[in-house]
CSV table of C-alpha atoms and ligand atoms in Angstrom, one decimal:
chain,number,residue,atom,x,y,z
A,1,MET,CA,32.4,-9.5,-14.0
A,2,SER,CA,29.5,-11.9,-13.6
A,3,ALA,CA,26.1,-10.6,-12.4
A,4,LYS,CA,26.6,-12.5,-9.2
A,5,ASP,CA,30.0,-10.8,-8.5
A,6,ALA,CA,28.6,-7.4,-9.4
A,7,ASP,CA,25.7,-8.0,-6.9
A,8,PHE,CA,28.2,-9.1,-4.2
A,9,GLU,CA,30.3,-6.0,-4.8
A,10,ALA,CA,27.3,-3.7,-4.7
A,11,PHE,CA,26.0,-5.4,-1.5
A,12,SER,CA,29.4,-4.9,0.2
A,13,ALA,CA,29.7,-1.3,-1.0
A,14,ILE,CA,26.2,-0.5,0.3
A,15,GLN,CA,27.2,-1.9,3.7
A,16,ARG,CA,30.2,0.3,3.8
A,17,ILE,CA,28.2,3.4,3.0
A,18,LYS,CA,25.7,2.5,5.7
A,19,GLN,CA,28.5,2.2,8.2
A,20,GLU,CA,30.1,5.5,7.2
A,21,GLN,CA,26.8,7.4,7.3
A,22,GLY,CA,25.6,5.9,10.6
A,23,ASP,CA,22.4,7.5,12.0
A,24,SER,CA,22.3,10.2,9.3
A,25,LEU,CA,21.1,7.6,6.8
A,26,VAL,CA,18.0,5.3,7.0
A,27,ILE,CA,17.0,2.8,4.4
A,28,LEU,CA,13.3,1.8,4.4
A,29,ALA,CA,12.3,-1.4,2.5
A,30,HIS,CA,8.8,-2.5,1.7
A,31,HIS,CA,8.0,-6.2,2.3
A,32,TYR,CA,7.7,-6.7,-1.5
A,33,GLN,CA,11.3,-5.8,-2.1
A,34,ARG,CA,13.9,-8.4,-3.3
A,35,MET,CA,15.4,-10.4,-0.4
A,36,GLU,CA,18.8,-8.6,-0.7
A,37,ILE,CA,17.2,-5.2,-0.5
A,38,VAL,CA,15.2,-6.2,2.6
A,39,GLU,CA,18.4,-7.4,4.2
A,40,LEU,CA,20.1,-4.1,3.6
A,41,GLY,CA,17.1,-2.1,4.9
A,42,ASP,CA,17.2,-0.6,8.4
A,43,PHE,CA,13.5,-1.3,8.6
A,44,ALA,CA,11.3,-3.6,6.5
A,45,GLY,CA,7.6,-3.0,6.8
A,46,ASP,CA,4.2,-2.5,5.3
A,47,SER,CA,3.1,0.9,4.0
A,48,PHE,CA,1.8,1.9,7.4
A,49,GLU,CA,4.8,0.9,9.4
A,50,LEU,CA,7.1,2.6,6.9
A,51,SER,CA,5.1,5.8,7.0
A,52,ARG,CA,5.4,5.7,10.8
A,53,ARG,CA,9.2,5.0,10.6
A,54,ALA,CA,9.6,7.9,8.2
A,55,ALA,CA,7.7,10.3,10.5
A,56,ALA,CA,9.7,9.2,13.5
A,57,LYS,CA,13.2,9.2,12.1
A,58,LYS,CA,13.8,12.9,12.5
A,59,ASP,CA,17.6,12.4,13.2
A,60,ALA,CA,18.2,10.9,9.8
A,61,ARG,CA,19.3,13.5,7.2
A,62,PHE,CA,18.8,11.0,4.3
A,63,ILE,CA,15.9,8.6,3.9
A,64,VAL,CA,16.3,6.2,1.0
A,65,PHE,CA,13.0,4.5,0.3
A,66,CYS,CA,13.1,1.1,-1.4
A,67,GLY,CA,9.5,0.7,-2.5
A,68,VAL,CA,7.2,2.4,-5.0
A,69,HIS,CA,6.9,6.1,-5.7
A,70,PHE,CA,3.8,6.8,-3.6
A,71,MET,CA,5.5,5.4,-0.5
A,72,ALA,CA,8.6,7.6,-0.9
A,73,GLU,CA,6.3,10.5,-1.5
A,74,SER,CA,4.4,9.8,1.7
A,75,ALA,CA,7.8,9.8,3.5
A,76,ALA,CA,8.7,13.1,1.9
A,77,ILE,CA,5.4,14.6,3.1
A,78,LEU,CA,6.1,13.5,6.6
A,79,ALA,CA,9.8,14.4,6.5
A,80,GLY,CA,11.2,17.4,8.3
A,81,GLU,CA,12.6,20.5,6.5
A,82,ASN,CA,16.2,19.2,6.9
A,83,GLN,CA,15.5,15.7,5.5
A,84,VAL,CA,15.9,14.4,2.0
A,85,VAL,CA,14.0,11.5,0.7
A,86,GLN,CA,15.3,9.5,-2.3
A,87,ILE,CA,14.1,6.6,-4.3
A,88,PRO,CA,16.5,4.4,-6.3
A,89,ASP,CA,14.2,4.3,-9.3
A,90,MET,CA,11.7,7.2,-10.0
A,91,ASN,CA,9.9,4.9,-12.5
A,92,ALA,CA,8.9,2.5,-9.7
A,93,GLY,CA,5.2,3.5,-9.8
A,94,CYS,CA,2.0,1.9,-8.8
A,95,PRO,CA,-0.6,1.4,-11.6
A,96,MET,CA,-3.4,1.4,-9.1
A,97,ALA,CA,-2.3,4.8,-7.7
A,98,ASP,CA,-2.5,6.1,-11.3
A,99,MET,CA,-6.2,5.1,-11.5
A,100,ALA,CA,-7.3,8.2,-9.7
A,101,ASP,CA,-6.2,11.7,-10.2
A,102,LEU,CA,-7.1,15.1,-8.8
A,103,VAL,CA,-9.2,16.1,-11.8
A,104,SER,CA,-11.4,13.0,-11.7
A,105,VAL,CA,-11.7,12.9,-7.9
A,106,SER,CA,-12.6,16.6,-7.8
A,107,ARG,CA,-15.2,16.0,-10.5
A,108,ALA,CA,-16.7,13.1,-8.7
A,109,TRP,CA,-16.8,15.2,-5.5
A,110,GLU,CA,-18.7,17.9,-7.4
A,111,GLU,CA,-21.1,15.4,-9.0
A,112,ILE,CA,-21.9,13.8,-5.7
A,113,GLY,CA,-22.4,17.3,-4.4
A,114,SER,CA,-25.1,17.8,-7.0
A,115,VAL,CA,-27.1,15.0,-5.3
A,116,LEU,CA,-26.3,15.6,-1.7
A,117,ASP,CA,-24.5,18.0,0.7
A,118,THR,CA,-20.8,17.1,0.6
A,119,LYS,CA,-20.7,18.0,4.3
A,120,LYS,CA,-22.1,14.6,4.8
A,121,LEU,CA,-19.3,13.0,2.8
A,122,VAL,CA,-15.8,12.1,4.1
A,123,PRO,CA,-13.0,11.2,1.8
A,124,ILE,CA,-10.6,8.3,2.6
A,125,VAL,CA,-7.6,8.0,0.4
A,126,TYR,CA,-5.6,4.8,0.3
A,127,VAL,CA,-1.9,5.7,0.6
A,128,ASN,CA,-1.4,4.1,-2.9
A,129,SER,CA,-2.2,7.5,-4.4
A,130,ASP,CA,-0.6,10.7,-5.6
A,131,ALA,CA,0.3,13.5,-3.1
A,132,SER,CA,-2.3,15.8,-4.7
A,133,LEU,CA,-5.1,13.3,-3.7
A,134,LYS,CA,-3.8,13.1,-0.1
A,135,ALA,CA,-3.9,16.9,-0.1
A,136,PHE,CA,-7.5,16.9,-1.5
A,137,THR,CA,-8.4,14.5,1.3
A,138,GLY,CA,-6.7,16.6,4.0
A,139,ARG,CA,-8.5,19.8,2.9
A,140,ASN,CA,-11.8,18.0,2.9
A,141,ARG,CA,-11.6,16.7,6.5
A,142,GLY,CA,-10.6,13.2,5.4
A,143,CYS,CA,-7.9,10.7,6.3
A,144,SER,CA,-5.4,8.4,4.6
A,145,CYS,CA,-5.4,4.7,5.2
A,146,THR,CA,-3.3,1.7,4.4
A,147,SER,CA,-4.4,-1.9,4.2
A,148,ALA,CA,-3.4,-2.2,7.9
A,149,ASN,CA,-6.0,0.3,9.1
A,150,ALA,CA,-8.6,0.8,6.4
A,151,GLN,CA,-11.4,-0.5,8.6
A,152,LYS,CA,-10.3,1.9,11.4
A,153,ALA,CA,-10.2,4.8,8.9
A,154,ILE,CA,-13.7,4.0,7.6
A,155,THR,CA,-15.1,3.7,11.1
A,156,TRP,CA,-13.5,7.1,12.0
A,157,ALA,CA,-15.0,8.6,8.9
A,158,PHE,CA,-18.5,7.4,9.8
A,159,GLU,CA,-18.1,9.3,13.1
A,160,LYS,CA,-17.5,12.5,11.1
A,161,GLY,CA,-20.1,12.1,8.4
A,162,GLU,CA,-22.7,9.9,6.9
A,163,LYS,CA,-21.0,8.7,3.7
A,164,VAL,CA,-17.5,7.8,2.6
A,165,LEU,CA,-15.8,8.3,-0.7
A,166,PHE,CA,-13.0,5.7,-0.8
A,167,PHE,CA,-10.3,5.8,-3.5
A,168,PRO,CA,-8.5,4.4,-5.4
A,169,ASP,CA,-8.8,0.7,-4.5
A,170,GLU,CA,-12.4,-0.7,-4.9
A,171,HIS,CA,-11.4,-4.0,-3.4
A,172,LEU,CA,-9.7,-2.8,-0.2
A,173,GLY,CA,-12.7,-0.5,0.3
A,174,ARG,CA,-15.3,-3.3,-0.3
A,175,ASN,CA,-13.5,-5.9,1.8
A,176,SER,CA,-13.2,-3.3,4.7
A,177,GLY,CA,-16.9,-2.5,4.3
A,178,ASN,CA,-17.8,-6.2,4.4
A,179,ALA,CA,-15.6,-6.7,7.5
A,180,LEU,CA,-17.5,-3.8,9.2
A,181,GLY,CA,-20.8,-5.4,8.3
A,182,LEU,CA,-22.0,-2.8,5.8
A,183,PRO,CA,-24.9,-4.2,3.6
A,184,THR,CA,-24.0,-4.9,0.0
A,185,ASP,CA,-26.5,-2.4,-1.3
A,186,GLU,CA,-24.9,0.4,0.7
A,187,MET,CA,-21.7,0.1,-1.2
A,188,ILE,CA,-21.6,1.4,-4.8
A,189,VAL,CA,-18.8,1.6,-7.3
A,190,TRP,CA,-17.9,5.0,-8.9
A,191,LYS,CA,-16.8,4.5,-12.5
A,192,SER,CA,-14.6,7.4,-13.0
A,193,ASN,CA,-15.4,7.9,-16.7
A,194,GLU,CA,-19.3,7.8,-16.5
A,195,PRO,CA,-21.7,10.5,-15.4
A,196,LEU,CA,-22.6,10.1,-11.7
A,197,GLY,CA,-20.0,7.3,-11.7
A,198,GLY,CA,-22.5,5.1,-13.5
A,199,ASN,CA,-25.0,5.4,-10.7
A,200,THR,CA,-28.5,7.0,-10.3
A,201,ALA,CA,-29.1,9.8,-7.8
A,202,GLN,CA,-31.0,7.3,-5.7
A,203,ASP,CA,-28.1,4.9,-5.7
A,204,ILE,CA,-25.9,7.8,-4.3
A,205,GLU,CA,-28.4,8.8,-1.7
A,206,ARG,CA,-28.7,5.3,-0.5
A,207,ALA,CA,-25.0,4.5,-0.5
A,208,ARG,CA,-22.8,4.8,2.6
A,209,LEU,CA,-19.6,3.7,1.0
A,210,ILE,CA,-18.7,5.0,-2.5
A,211,LEU,CA,-15.8,2.9,-4.0
A,212,TRP,CA,-13.6,4.2,-6.7
A,213,ASP,CA,-13.1,1.6,-9.5
A,214,GLY,CA,-9.3,1.2,-9.1
A,215,PHE,CA,-7.5,-2.1,-8.6
A,216,CYS,CA,-4.1,-3.8,-8.2
A,217,HIS,CA,-3.3,-6.0,-11.1
A,218,VAL,CA,-1.1,-8.1,-8.8
A,219,HIS,CA,-3.9,-9.0,-6.5
A,220,THR,CA,-6.8,-9.2,-8.9
A,221,ASN,CA,-4.8,-12.0,-10.5
A,222,PHE,CA,-6.0,-14.3,-7.6
A,223,THR,CA,-9.3,-16.0,-8.3
A,224,PRO,CA,-11.8,-18.3,-6.4
A,225,ALA,CA,-10.6,-21.1,-8.6
A,226,HIS,CA,-7.1,-20.7,-7.2
A,227,ILE,CA,-8.5,-21.2,-3.7
A,228,GLU,CA,-10.6,-24.2,-4.7
A,229,GLN,CA,-7.6,-25.9,-6.3
A,230,ALA,CA,-5.4,-25.1,-3.3
A,231,ARG,CA,-8.0,-26.6,-0.9
A,232,LYS,CA,-8.3,-29.8,-2.9
A,233,LYS,CA,-4.5,-30.2,-3.2
A,234,PHE,CA,-3.7,-29.1,0.4
A,235,PRO,CA,-6.8,-29.7,2.5
A,236,ASP,CA,-4.9,-29.0,5.8
A,237,ALA,CA,-3.3,-25.8,4.7
A,238,LYS,CA,-4.4,-22.3,5.9
A,239,ILE,CA,-4.9,-19.6,3.3
A,240,ILE,CA,-4.3,-15.9,3.9
A,241,VAL,CA,-4.7,-13.2,1.2
A,242,HIS,CA,-4.2,-9.4,1.0
A,243,PRO,CA,-7.3,-7.3,1.1
A,244,GLU,CA,-6.5,-5.8,-2.4
A,245,CYS,CA,-7.9,-9.2,-3.7
A,246,PRO,CA,-11.5,-9.3,-4.9
A,247,GLN,CA,-14.1,-10.0,-2.2
A,248,GLU,CA,-14.8,-13.5,-3.7
A,249,VAL,CA,-11.2,-14.5,-2.9
A,250,VAL,CA,-11.1,-12.9,0.5
A,251,LYS,CA,-14.4,-14.6,1.5
A,252,LEU,CA,-13.0,-18.1,0.6
A,253,ALA,CA,-9.7,-17.5,2.4
A,254,ASP,CA,-9.1,-18.3,6.1
A,255,ALA,CA,-7.8,-14.8,6.8
A,256,SER,CA,-6.8,-11.6,5.1
A,257,GLY,CA,-4.6,-8.7,6.0
A,258,SER,CA,-1.8,-6.3,5.2
A,259,THR,CA,1.7,-7.6,4.4
A,260,SER,CA,2.6,-7.3,8.1
A,261,ARG,CA,-0.5,-9.2,9.2
A,262,ILE,CA,0.4,-11.9,6.6
A,263,ILE,CA,3.9,-12.2,8.1
A,264,ARG,CA,2.5,-12.4,11.7
A,265,PHE,CA,0.0,-15.1,10.5
A,266,VAL,CA,2.9,-17.2,9.1
A,267,GLU,CA,5.1,-16.7,12.1
A,268,GLU,CA,2.3,-17.6,14.5
A,269,ALA,CA,1.2,-20.8,12.6
A,270,PRO,CA,2.3,-24.1,14.3
A,271,SER,CA,5.6,-25.6,13.2
A,272,GLY,CA,5.0,-28.2,10.4
A,273,SER,CA,2.0,-26.3,9.0
A,274,THR,CA,1.4,-25.3,5.4
A,275,ILE,CA,0.3,-21.7,4.6
A,276,ILE,CA,-0.8,-20.6,1.2
A,277,VAL,CA,-0.5,-16.9,0.7
A,278,GLY,CA,-2.3,-14.7,-1.9
A,279,THR,CA,0.0,-11.7,-2.2
A,280,GLU,CA,3.1,-10.5,-4.1
A,281,PHE,CA,5.5,-13.3,-4.9
A,282,ASN,CA,8.7,-11.9,-3.4
A,283,LEU,CA,7.2,-11.8,0.1
A,284,VAL,CA,5.8,-15.3,-0.2
A,285,GLN,CA,9.1,-16.7,-1.4
A,286,ARG,CA,11.0,-14.9,1.4
A,287,LEU,CA,8.6,-16.2,4.0
A,288,ASN,CA,9.2,-19.8,2.8
A,289,ILE,CA,12.9,-19.2,3.3
A,290,THR,CA,12.8,-17.4,6.6
A,291,THR,CA,10.4,-19.9,8.2
A,292,PRO,CA,12.0,-23.3,7.2
A,293,GLU,CA,9.9,-25.2,9.8
A,294,LYS,CA,6.8,-24.4,7.8
A,295,VAL,CA,5.8,-24.6,4.1
A,296,VAL,CA,4.8,-21.3,2.7
A,297,MET,CA,3.4,-21.4,-0.9
A,298,PRO,CA,2.0,-18.8,-3.3
A,299,LEU,CA,-1.7,-19.1,-4.1
A,300,ALA,CA,-0.5,-18.3,-7.6
A,301,ARG,CA,2.7,-16.6,-8.8
A,302,SER,CA,1.9,-12.9,-9.1
A,303,ALA,CA,4.7,-10.4,-8.9
A,304,CYS,CA,4.8,-6.6,-8.8
A,305,PRO,CA,7.1,-5.5,-11.6
A,306,ASN,CA,7.4,-2.0,-10.1
A,307,MET,CA,8.6,-3.2,-6.8
A,308,ALA,CA,11.2,-5.2,-8.6
A,309,LYS,CA,12.6,-2.1,-10.3
A,310,ILE,CA,14.6,-1.4,-7.1
A,311,THR,CA,17.9,-3.3,-7.6
A,312,LEU,CA,21.2,-3.4,-5.7
A,313,GLY,CA,22.9,-1.4,-8.4
A,314,LYS,CA,20.3,1.3,-8.3
A,315,LEU,CA,20.4,1.4,-4.5
A,316,LEU,CA,24.2,1.7,-4.6
A,317,HIS,CA,24.0,4.5,-7.1
A,318,THR,CA,21.5,6.4,-4.9
A,319,LEU,CA,23.7,6.0,-1.8
A,320,GLN,CA,26.7,7.2,-3.8
A,321,ASN,CA,24.7,10.4,-4.6
A,322,LEU,CA,23.1,11.1,-1.3
A,323,GLY,CA,21.1,14.3,-1.3
A,324,THR,CA,21.2,14.7,-5.0
A,325,PHE,CA,20.0,11.7,-7.0
A,326,ASN,CA,16.2,11.0,-7.4
A,327,VAL,CA,15.2,13.3,-4.6
A,328,VAL,CA,11.4,13.0,-4.1
A,329,LYS,CA,9.9,16.5,-3.8
A,330,VAL,CA,6.4,17.7,-2.9
A,331,ASP,CA,5.5,21.3,-3.3
A,332,PRO,CA,4.9,23.1,0.1
A,333,ALA,CA,1.2,23.7,-0.3
A,334,THR,CA,0.4,20.1,-1.3
A,335,LYS,CA,2.7,18.9,1.5
A,336,LYS,CA,0.9,20.9,4.1
A,337,ASP,CA,-2.6,19.6,3.2
A,338,ALA,CA,-1.4,16.0,2.5
A,339,ALA,CA,0.2,15.9,5.9
A,340,LEU,CA,-3.2,16.5,7.5
A,341,ALA,CA,-4.5,13.3,5.9
A,342,LEU,CA,-1.4,11.3,6.8
A,343,ASP,CA,-1.2,12.7,10.4
A,344,ARG,CA,-4.9,11.7,10.9
A,345,MET,CA,-4.1,8.2,9.8
A,346,LEU,CA,-1.0,8.0,12.1
A,347,ALA,CA,-3.2,9.1,15.0
A,348,LEU,CA,-5.5,6.2,14.3
A,349,ALA,CA,-2.6,3.8,14.9
A,350,GLY,CA,-2.2,0.4,13.1
B,1,13P,P1,0.7,-3.0,2.5
B,1,13P,O1,0.0,-1.8,2.9
B,1,13P,O2,0.1,-4.3,3.0
B,1,13P,O3,2.2,-2.9,2.7
B,1,13P,O4,0.6,-3.2,0.9
B,1,13P,C1,1.0,-2.2,0.0
B,1,13P,C2,0.8,-2.6,-1.4
B,1,13P,O5,1.1,-1.9,-2.3
B,1,13P,C3,0.0,-3.8,-1.6
B,1,13P,O6,-0.1,-4.1,-2.9
B,2,SF4,FE1,0.7,-1.1,-6.6
B,2,SF4,FE2,-0.2,-3.6,-6.6
B,2,SF4,FE3,2.4,-3.2,-6.9
B,2,SF4,FE4,1.2,-2.7,-4.5
B,2,SF4,S1,1.5,-4.7,-5.5
B,2,SF4,S2,2.6,-1.4,-5.5
B,2,SF4,S3,-0.8,-1.9,-5.2
B,2,SF4,S4,0.8,-2.6,-8.3
């Protein structure tokens, strides 16, 4: 059988299982998934919308998450006792999420505590992180965020304390700080393998936003040179990028935002316009197909290999083994504390 025929068979088989299962099954698909997976999803969304869907879908016994591991784990944290969350490939990870772990974040917290009272400090954890870090954040009066609500989360944190420790994405933190008008010298980077994060005690005392040095390799691929070239070649085009891009790129773009914000931007652009998008390639390609009256182009071709690990074959296998294959589990104590951070985020709204 050709690969095309196998895909067609898998697609049809998935549709049949969806029909049989009805409301007891929900398939959530992140916007960076392959076109055919997005088509089969009951909901496509950004990380925030999918967390909200997972929290709201209490009637579904099985939640199958087509995205990367931290997203499925967030769904498992928010799921009820009787729900099972599965991911078609356990190895679909996020390298940025792996750039911070409980040991190094706890150590940073203690080291900052040697300079100032940590009662002044509020942790904000990007959802692209392990459950143990969400639990750390929950226990320490902090909140989760996604790229859709990072500014809101930081504003919320400044109402609770004087300083924010933001991890693991330096760029989302910095771009959000810039958007909120924080002066450059009040944002410092915490280099996780250096004493005091590579800062002096005075730097830490002066800082309001302490940024972990994590990054997304898909988004740090985009450079100011890409924007300059695009402006030269397509002077009438609008450029929008994801806030995981470096600040130099975000500042040169016309707009920035989460994957859902990017989709809205394209949908709201006038017919006949050209939009250049700096985010994961699958989403850009899909937008070009779904909005034929506009031209949607990638700022550069940059794909997330982990998102691409979810295939029709793996989704079918998961659905044929509902409740048993690749079940995402979080231990009860971690779940309880991590839910505090996620619930605070959900209460902030998008
Ligand atoms: P969104 O929160 O915009 O969906 O992005 C998630 C992500 O992993 C971006 O790289
Ligand atoms: Fe992680 Fe970047 Fe892939 Fe998003 S695009 S899942 S942040 S590696």
